Amino acid sequence: MSERILITGGAGFIGTNYASRLLSRGSKVTIYDNLSRKGTPRNIAWLKKAYGPNSFQLIEADVRDEKSLLEAAQGVDLILHLAGQVAVTTSVIDPRTDFEINALGTFNLLEAARQSGQNPVVIYSSTNKVYGDLEDVPVAEGEESYYYPDHPAGIPESQLMDFHSPYGCSKGAGDQYVRDYHRIYGLPTVVLRQSCIYGPHQFGIEDQGWVAWFVIAAVTGKPITIFGDGKQVRDLLFVDDLLDAYDMSYAHIDKTAGQIYNIGGGPANTLSIWKQFGPLLEKELGREIPVTREDWRPGDQKVFIADISKAHQDFGWKPQVGVEDGIRRLIDWVRAHQALF
C-alpha cells in the first residue's frame, strides 16, 4: 500500500517540490493550501500538467480552520506542516495574523493529528529564527562577511532559543508545541529548524526568500535593495537536499521522533548576502547588477550558520548540492520561466 501524505502549504515553493517527488514515486498526496501566496495557483497548475489533473487531492482551506484540518488528517501516514506566515517584516506589521497562522495553526494541526486515530508522523518546518539575534554568541567581521570565531561548525540545537520578532515567537511556539506533543501524547513528531532554502518554483519576494528574489530581480531587471552592509552570512540549502531530509527523517522515525534538527547548508555552503552573492550573480549573468542601500531590518542576524552534524549522526543526512551549482540551477529555472515574473 502506498504511503498517504498530507502537505499543509503544499502549493508553496517547498511543498510543490515535495509533492512532485512524492507523486513521481506513487504516493497518495493531499495538498492543503489557501492559495493566498503569489505563485501557488501556478504551482498547482504545473503539478496537474506534470502528473495529471486527478493525481492528487487539493483542499483549498486555511490552517486556522480546525474543522477542515481535522477532516484532512484522517487516514494519513505523514503530515508535513509547511503552511505559515513566512516574513519577519510582515509579522512586525501584523503580529496577530502571524500568531494565528503560525502558532494557532500549528496547534490546530497537532490536534487534528492527535484526534485522527492514525498517529501519523508530523514533520514541522521550523526556522533558525527561533535562535533570535544570538546576542551571546561572539561575531567577528571579515572583509566580505561576518563569522563565528568560536563556532566553526555553526550553531547547534543546544543553543537556547531567544525569539526576536513576532515571527520568531510564533514559529518558536509551534516548534515547542510540536516537540511536546511527542512527549505528552506520544505523537511521532520531528522539528526541522531550516535555514535559507532555495530552488525552482520559488517566487521569492523582498521580505522572504531572498536568494530567489535576488535571482529573479537580477534576471528580470527589477530593482534590488540591500538592507544592512551586505556582509550578513547565511548557510544556503538547495531544495532537493531539504526533501532528502524529509524523506530520511521519516524513514528513521524510530530515532528521530521527538527530536529537533538543524537543517541547512552548514559551514560548507555559506554566502554573505551581497558581498559574496553579488559577484557570483554578476559572474553568472555576465553584467554588473546595480543595488540601492537601506538600514538594517529588525531581527536580522549578522550571521547564521547551522551546525548540521546531529542530522548526519542520527539519520545520515548531509547536503549534496553546492552553492554555486544550486544557484546556477535556480538561475536556469528563472530564465526558462521569465513570463511567470
Short mmCIF file of C-alpha atoms in Angstrom, two decimals:
data_model
loop_
_atom_site.label_atom_id
_atom_site.label_comp_id
_atom_site.label_asym_id
_atom_site.label_seq_id
_atom_site.Cartn_x
_atom_site.Cartn_y
_atom_site.Cartn_z
CA MET A 1 0.00 0.00 0.00
CA SER A 2 1.40 3.40 -0.95
CA GLU A 3 2.01 5.99 1.74
CA ARG A 4 -0.65 8.65 2.30
CA ILE A 5 0.79 12.11 2.85
CA LEU A 6 -0.79 15.44 3.76
CA ILE A 7 1.21 18.59 2.97
CA THR A 8 -0.06 21.79 4.54
CA GLY A 9 1.12 24.73 2.49
CA GLY A 10 1.64 22.18 -0.26
CA ALA A 11 1.17 24.65 -3.11
CA GLY A 12 4.11 26.75 -1.97
CA PHE A 13 7.71 26.51 -3.09
CA ILE A 14 8.86 23.65 -0.85
CA GLY A 15 5.50 21.87 -0.88
CA THR A 16 5.35 21.83 -4.67
CA ASN A 17 8.81 20.32 -4.93
CA TYR A 18 7.99 17.65 -2.35
CA ALA A 19 4.59 16.88 -3.89
CA SER A 20 6.33 16.38 -7.23
CA ARG A 21 8.79 13.95 -5.67
CA LEU A 22 6.03 12.04 -3.89
CA LEU A 23 3.78 11.83 -6.93
CA SER A 24 6.65 10.58 -9.07
CA ARG A 25 7.00 7.57 -6.76
CA GLY A 26 3.31 6.79 -6.46
CA SER A 27 2.39 8.24 -3.07
CA LYS A 28 -1.15 9.38 -2.34
CA VAL A 29 -0.84 13.13 -1.80
CA THR A 30 -3.23 15.66 -0.34
CA ILE A 31 -2.27 19.33 -0.68
CA TYR A 32 -3.84 21.62 1.89
CA ASP A 33 -3.38 25.29 0.98
CA ASN A 34 -5.40 28.52 0.93
CA LEU A 35 -3.62 29.55 -2.30
CA SER A 36 -3.06 33.07 -0.96
CA ARG A 37 0.62 33.38 -1.83
CA LYS A 38 1.88 34.56 -5.19
CA GLY A 39 2.65 31.64 -7.48
CA THR A 40 0.60 28.99 -5.67
CA PRO A 41 -2.11 28.69 -8.37
CA ARG A 42 0.67 28.35 -10.96
CA ASN A 43 2.33 25.63 -8.90
CA ILE A 44 -0.93 23.68 -8.70
CA ALA A 45 -1.41 24.05 -12.45
CA TRP A 46 2.14 22.77 -13.03
CA LEU A 47 1.59 19.72 -10.81
CA LYS A 48 -1.65 18.88 -12.64
CA LYS A 49 0.03 19.24 -16.01
CA ALA A 50 3.03 17.15 -14.95
CA TYR A 51 1.18 14.34 -13.16
CA GLY A 52 -2.44 14.56 -14.29
CA PRO A 53 -5.46 16.56 -13.09
CA ASN A 54 -6.55 13.82 -10.68
CA SER A 55 -3.11 12.79 -9.44
CA PHE A 56 -3.55 14.45 -6.04
CA GLN A 57 -6.26 15.88 -3.82
CA LEU A 58 -6.37 19.64 -3.30
CA ILE A 59 -8.10 21.06 -0.22
CA GLU A 60 -8.33 24.83 -0.52
CA ALA A 61 -8.51 25.84 3.14
CA ASP A 62 -6.68 27.71 5.89
CA VAL A 63 -4.81 26.20 8.85
CA ARG A 64 -6.90 28.45 11.10
CA ASP A 65 -9.88 26.29 10.10
CA GLU A 66 -9.62 23.47 12.64
CA LYS A 67 -12.57 21.53 11.22
CA SER A 68 -11.07 21.35 7.73
CA LEU A 69 -7.73 20.27 9.15
CA LEU A 70 -9.32 17.51 11.19
CA GLU A 71 -11.04 16.17 8.08
CA ALA A 72 -7.84 16.41 6.03
CA ALA A 73 -5.80 14.49 8.63
CA GLN A 74 -8.00 11.40 8.52
CA GLY A 75 -6.20 8.27 7.35
CA VAL A 76 -2.79 9.79 6.57
CA ASP A 77 0.61 8.32 7.45
CA LEU A 78 2.67 11.51 7.32
CA ILE A 79 1.85 15.19 7.73
CA LEU A 80 4.42 17.68 6.50
CA HIS A 81 3.48 21.01 8.07
CA LEU A 82 4.76 23.79 5.82
CA ALA A 83 1.84 26.24 5.97
CA GLY A 84 2.67 29.52 7.62
CA GLN A 85 3.20 33.25 7.56
CA VAL A 86 6.82 33.42 6.48
CA ALA A 87 8.11 37.00 6.63
CA VAL A 88 9.62 38.72 9.67
CA THR A 89 8.64 42.15 8.34
CA THR A 90 5.01 41.09 7.85
CA SER A 91 4.92 39.75 11.40
CA VAL A 92 6.07 43.14 12.73
CA ILE A 93 3.30 44.92 10.81
CA ASP A 94 0.55 42.43 11.69
CA PRO A 95 1.57 40.28 14.68
CA ARG A 96 -1.94 38.98 15.39
CA THR A 97 -2.35 37.35 11.99
CA ASP A 98 1.18 36.00 12.24
CA PHE A 99 0.31 34.40 15.59
CA GLU A 100 -2.99 32.97 14.38
CA ILE A 101 -1.43 31.31 11.35
CA ASN A 102 1.86 30.09 12.80
CA ALA A 103 1.12 29.35 16.45
CA LEU A 104 -2.62 28.62 16.46
CA GLY A 105 -2.46 27.00 13.02
CA THR A 106 0.24 24.60 14.23
CA PHE A 107 -1.77 23.81 17.36
CA ASN A 108 -4.79 23.06 15.14
CA LEU A 109 -2.65 20.75 13.03
CA LEU A 110 -1.34 18.86 16.04
CA GLU A 111 -4.82 18.42 17.44
CA ALA A 112 -6.01 17.15 14.06
CA ALA A 113 -3.18 14.62 14.02
CA ARG A 114 -3.84 13.55 17.62
CA GLN A 115 -7.58 13.14 17.09
CA SER A 116 -7.24 11.34 13.76
CA GLY A 117 -6.67 7.97 15.45
CA GLN A 118 -3.94 7.23 12.89
CA ASN A 119 -0.97 8.50 14.96
CA PRO A 120 0.66 9.99 11.85
CA VAL A 121 4.23 11.22 11.74
CA VAL A 122 4.31 15.04 11.85
CA ILE A 123 7.31 16.87 10.41
CA TYR A 124 7.32 20.56 11.29
CA SER A 125 9.09 23.15 9.18
CA SER A 126 10.63 25.40 11.82
CA THR A 127 13.24 28.12 11.34
CA ASN A 128 16.62 29.29 12.52
CA LYS A 129 14.85 32.50 13.61
CA VAL A 130 13.93 30.71 16.86
CA TYR A 131 17.52 31.38 17.95
CA GLY A 132 16.93 35.14 17.77
CA ASP A 133 19.81 37.58 17.42
CA LEU A 134 22.28 35.23 19.14
CA GLU A 135 23.49 38.15 21.23
CA ASP A 136 25.54 35.84 23.47
CA VAL A 137 27.46 34.36 20.52
CA PRO A 138 30.58 36.34 19.53
CA VAL A 139 30.61 37.51 15.91
CA ALA A 140 33.71 38.74 14.07
CA GLU A 141 33.77 40.88 10.94
CA GLY A 142 35.84 39.93 7.93
CA GLU A 143 36.40 41.82 4.69
CA GLU A 144 33.40 40.23 2.95
CA SER A 145 31.45 38.53 5.70
CA TYR A 146 30.68 38.05 9.39
CA TYR A 147 31.65 34.79 11.05
CA TYR A 148 31.61 32.89 14.34
CA PRO A 149 35.14 32.72 15.78
CA ASP A 150 34.03 30.25 18.47
CA HIS A 151 31.61 28.10 16.44
CA PRO A 152 33.36 26.89 13.27
CA ALA A 153 30.75 24.14 12.83
CA GLY A 154 27.84 26.56 13.28
CA ILE A 155 25.10 26.93 15.88
CA PRO A 156 23.94 23.63 17.44
CA GLU A 157 20.41 22.66 18.50
CA SER A 158 21.51 23.08 22.14
CA GLN A 159 21.67 26.86 21.63
CA LEU A 160 18.98 28.48 23.78
CA MET A 161 16.03 29.90 21.89
CA ASP A 162 15.62 33.68 22.14
CA PHE A 163 12.85 34.90 19.87
CA HIS A 164 13.46 38.35 18.39
CA SER A 165 10.39 39.18 16.29
CA PRO A 166 6.71 38.22 16.30
CA TYR A 167 7.62 35.72 13.57
CA GLY A 168 10.28 34.14 15.79
CA CYS A 169 7.76 33.96 18.64
CA SER A 170 5.01 32.35 16.58
CA LYS A 171 7.28 29.82 14.88
CA GLY A 172 9.03 29.10 18.17
CA ALA A 173 5.70 28.44 19.87
CA GLY A 174 4.85 25.95 17.14
CA ASP A 175 8.33 24.44 17.41
CA GLN A 176 7.85 23.69 21.11
CA TYR A 177 4.25 22.50 20.77
CA VAL A 178 5.33 20.00 18.11
CA ARG A 179 8.07 18.64 20.35
CA ASP A 180 5.82 18.47 23.39
CA TYR A 181 3.06 16.58 21.57
CA HIS A 182 5.55 13.73 21.31
CA ARG A 183 6.45 13.88 24.98
CA ILE A 184 2.89 14.21 26.27
CA TYR A 185 0.78 12.35 23.69
CA GLY A 186 3.32 10.07 22.00
CA LEU A 187 2.72 11.61 18.58
CA PRO A 188 5.75 10.85 16.39
CA THR A 189 6.86 14.40 15.62
CA VAL A 190 10.07 15.86 14.21
CA VAL A 191 11.12 19.52 14.28
CA LEU A 192 13.39 20.69 11.46
CA ARG A 193 14.86 24.16 12.03
CA GLN A 194 15.51 25.19 8.45
CA SER A 195 17.99 27.74 7.18
CA CYS A 196 17.78 29.54 3.82
CA ILE A 197 16.15 27.17 1.35
CA TYR A 198 16.21 27.98 -2.37
CA GLY A 199 15.39 26.35 -5.69
CA PRO A 200 12.88 26.03 -8.56
CA HIS A 201 9.23 27.07 -8.08
CA GLN A 202 10.25 29.69 -5.52
CA PHE A 203 8.51 33.00 -6.09
CA GLY A 204 10.76 34.93 -3.73
CA ILE A 205 9.93 38.46 -2.66
CA GLU A 206 11.98 41.13 -0.95
CA ASP A 207 10.66 40.16 2.51
CA GLN A 208 11.10 36.41 2.17
CA GLY A 209 13.09 34.01 0.03
CA TRP A 210 15.95 36.43 -0.57
CA VAL A 211 18.09 34.08 -2.67
CA ALA A 212 15.28 33.55 -5.18
CA TRP A 213 14.31 37.23 -5.01
CA PHE A 214 17.83 38.39 -5.89
CA VAL A 215 18.00 35.91 -8.77
CA ILE A 216 14.52 36.86 -10.08
CA ALA A 217 15.25 40.58 -9.78
CA ALA A 218 18.68 40.28 -11.40
CA VAL A 219 17.41 38.20 -14.33
CA THR A 220 14.31 40.34 -14.97
CA GLY A 221 15.87 43.75 -14.28
CA LYS A 222 13.89 44.60 -11.15
CA PRO A 223 15.49 46.87 -8.50
CA ILE A 224 17.38 45.22 -5.65
CA THR A 225 17.69 46.75 -2.18
CA ILE A 226 20.38 45.61 0.24
CA PHE A 227 19.49 46.05 3.91
CA GLY A 228 22.48 46.44 6.20
CA ASP A 229 26.03 46.24 4.90
CA GLY A 230 25.65 43.12 2.74
CA LYS A 231 28.11 41.13 4.85
CA GLN A 232 25.35 39.16 6.61
CA VAL A 233 26.09 35.46 6.19
CA ARG A 234 23.62 32.61 5.72
CA ASP A 235 24.05 28.92 5.09
CA LEU A 236 22.13 28.02 1.96
CA LEU A 237 20.38 24.74 1.22
CA PHE A 238 19.12 23.65 -2.19
CA VAL A 239 15.55 22.37 -2.01
CA ASP A 240 16.38 18.84 -3.21
CA ASP A 241 18.63 18.42 -0.17
CA LEU A 242 15.80 19.56 2.10
CA LEU A 243 13.46 16.98 0.54
CA ASP A 244 16.07 14.32 1.28
CA ALA A 245 15.97 15.43 4.93
CA TYR A 246 12.18 14.97 4.99
CA ASP A 247 12.46 11.51 3.48
CA MET A 248 15.31 10.38 5.70
CA SER A 249 13.93 11.73 8.98
CA TYR A 250 10.62 9.98 8.17
CA ALA A 251 12.36 6.72 7.26
CA HIS A 252 14.23 6.80 10.60
CA ILE A 253 11.28 7.89 12.75
CA ASP A 254 12.23 5.35 15.41
CA LYS A 255 15.31 7.51 16.01
CA THR A 256 14.01 10.98 15.06
CA ALA A 257 10.64 11.06 16.87
CA GLY A 258 10.61 13.82 19.46
CA GLN A 259 13.87 15.29 18.16
CA ILE A 260 14.89 18.72 16.86
CA TYR A 261 17.35 19.09 13.98
CA ASN A 262 19.06 21.99 12.28
CA ILE A 263 18.66 21.55 8.53
CA GLY A 264 20.76 23.97 6.49
CA GLY A 265 23.73 24.20 4.22
CA GLY A 266 26.17 24.13 7.12
CA PRO A 267 29.66 25.66 7.05
CA ALA A 268 30.42 24.29 3.56
CA ASN A 269 27.54 26.18 1.91
CA THR A 270 27.62 29.79 3.08
CA LEU A 271 27.46 33.17 1.35
CA SER A 272 27.29 36.75 2.52
CA ILE A 273 24.08 38.18 1.12
CA TRP A 274 25.70 40.66 -1.23
CA LYS A 275 29.46 40.99 -0.73
CA GLN A 276 29.83 37.41 -1.98
CA PHE A 277 26.47 36.65 -3.60
CA GLY A 278 26.55 39.81 -5.73
CA PRO A 279 29.78 38.94 -7.55
CA LEU A 280 28.56 35.37 -8.04
CA LEU A 281 25.35 36.63 -9.68
CA GLU A 282 27.24 39.12 -11.82
CA LYS A 283 29.59 36.36 -12.98
CA GLU A 284 26.69 34.06 -13.93
CA LEU A 285 24.72 36.82 -15.69
CA GLY A 286 27.75 38.47 -17.29
CA ARG A 287 26.91 42.03 -16.23
CA GLU A 288 27.01 44.44 -13.32
CA ILE A 289 23.91 44.49 -11.07
CA PRO A 290 23.00 47.88 -9.54
CA VAL A 291 21.60 47.96 -5.99
CA THR A 292 20.32 50.53 -3.51
CA ARG A 293 21.09 50.54 0.21
CA GLU A 294 18.85 50.74 3.27
CA ASP A 295 19.30 50.42 7.05
CA TRP A 296 19.24 47.09 8.90
CA ARG A 297 15.88 45.40 9.40
CA PRO A 298 14.71 44.35 12.89
CA GLY A 299 15.72 40.84 13.94
CA ASP A 300 18.22 40.46 11.09
CA GLN A 301 21.06 38.19 12.23
CA LYS A 302 24.55 39.27 11.17
CA VAL A 303 25.41 35.64 10.64
CA PHE A 304 23.65 32.34 10.90
CA ILE A 305 25.29 29.04 10.08
CA ALA A 306 23.66 25.83 11.27
CA ASP A 307 25.58 23.01 12.86
CA ILE A 308 24.03 20.11 10.95
CA SER A 309 26.07 17.29 12.50
CA LYS A 310 23.19 15.91 14.58
CA ALA A 311 21.10 15.14 11.46
CA HIS A 312 24.07 13.38 9.89
CA GLN A 313 24.68 11.42 13.05
CA ASP A 314 21.05 10.35 13.59
CA PHE A 315 19.85 9.63 10.06
CA GLY A 316 22.80 10.03 7.71
CA TRP A 317 21.78 13.30 6.06
CA LYS A 318 24.07 15.96 4.65
CA PRO A 319 23.79 18.43 1.74
CA GLN A 320 24.77 17.19 -1.70
CA VAL A 321 24.30 20.31 -3.85
CA GLY A 322 26.94 23.02 -3.57
CA VAL A 323 26.05 26.71 -3.50
CA GLU A 324 27.35 27.65 -6.95
CA ASP A 325 25.72 24.62 -8.59
CA GLY A 326 22.41 25.24 -6.81
CA ILE A 327 22.30 28.94 -7.69
CA ARG A 328 23.13 28.11 -11.29
CA ARG A 329 20.15 25.70 -11.37
CA LEU A 330 17.88 28.39 -9.93
CA ILE A 331 19.09 30.95 -12.49
CA ASP A 332 18.37 28.47 -15.30
CA TRP A 333 14.86 27.87 -13.96
CA VAL A 334 14.08 31.60 -13.64
CA ARG A 335 15.40 32.26 -17.16
CA ALA A 336 13.21 29.48 -18.54
CA HIS A 337 10.12 30.86 -16.74
CA GLN A 338 10.53 34.63 -17.00
CA ALA A 339 6.91 35.01 -18.07
CA LEU A 340 5.88 34.00 -14.53
CA PHE A 341 7.59 37.05 -13.05
#
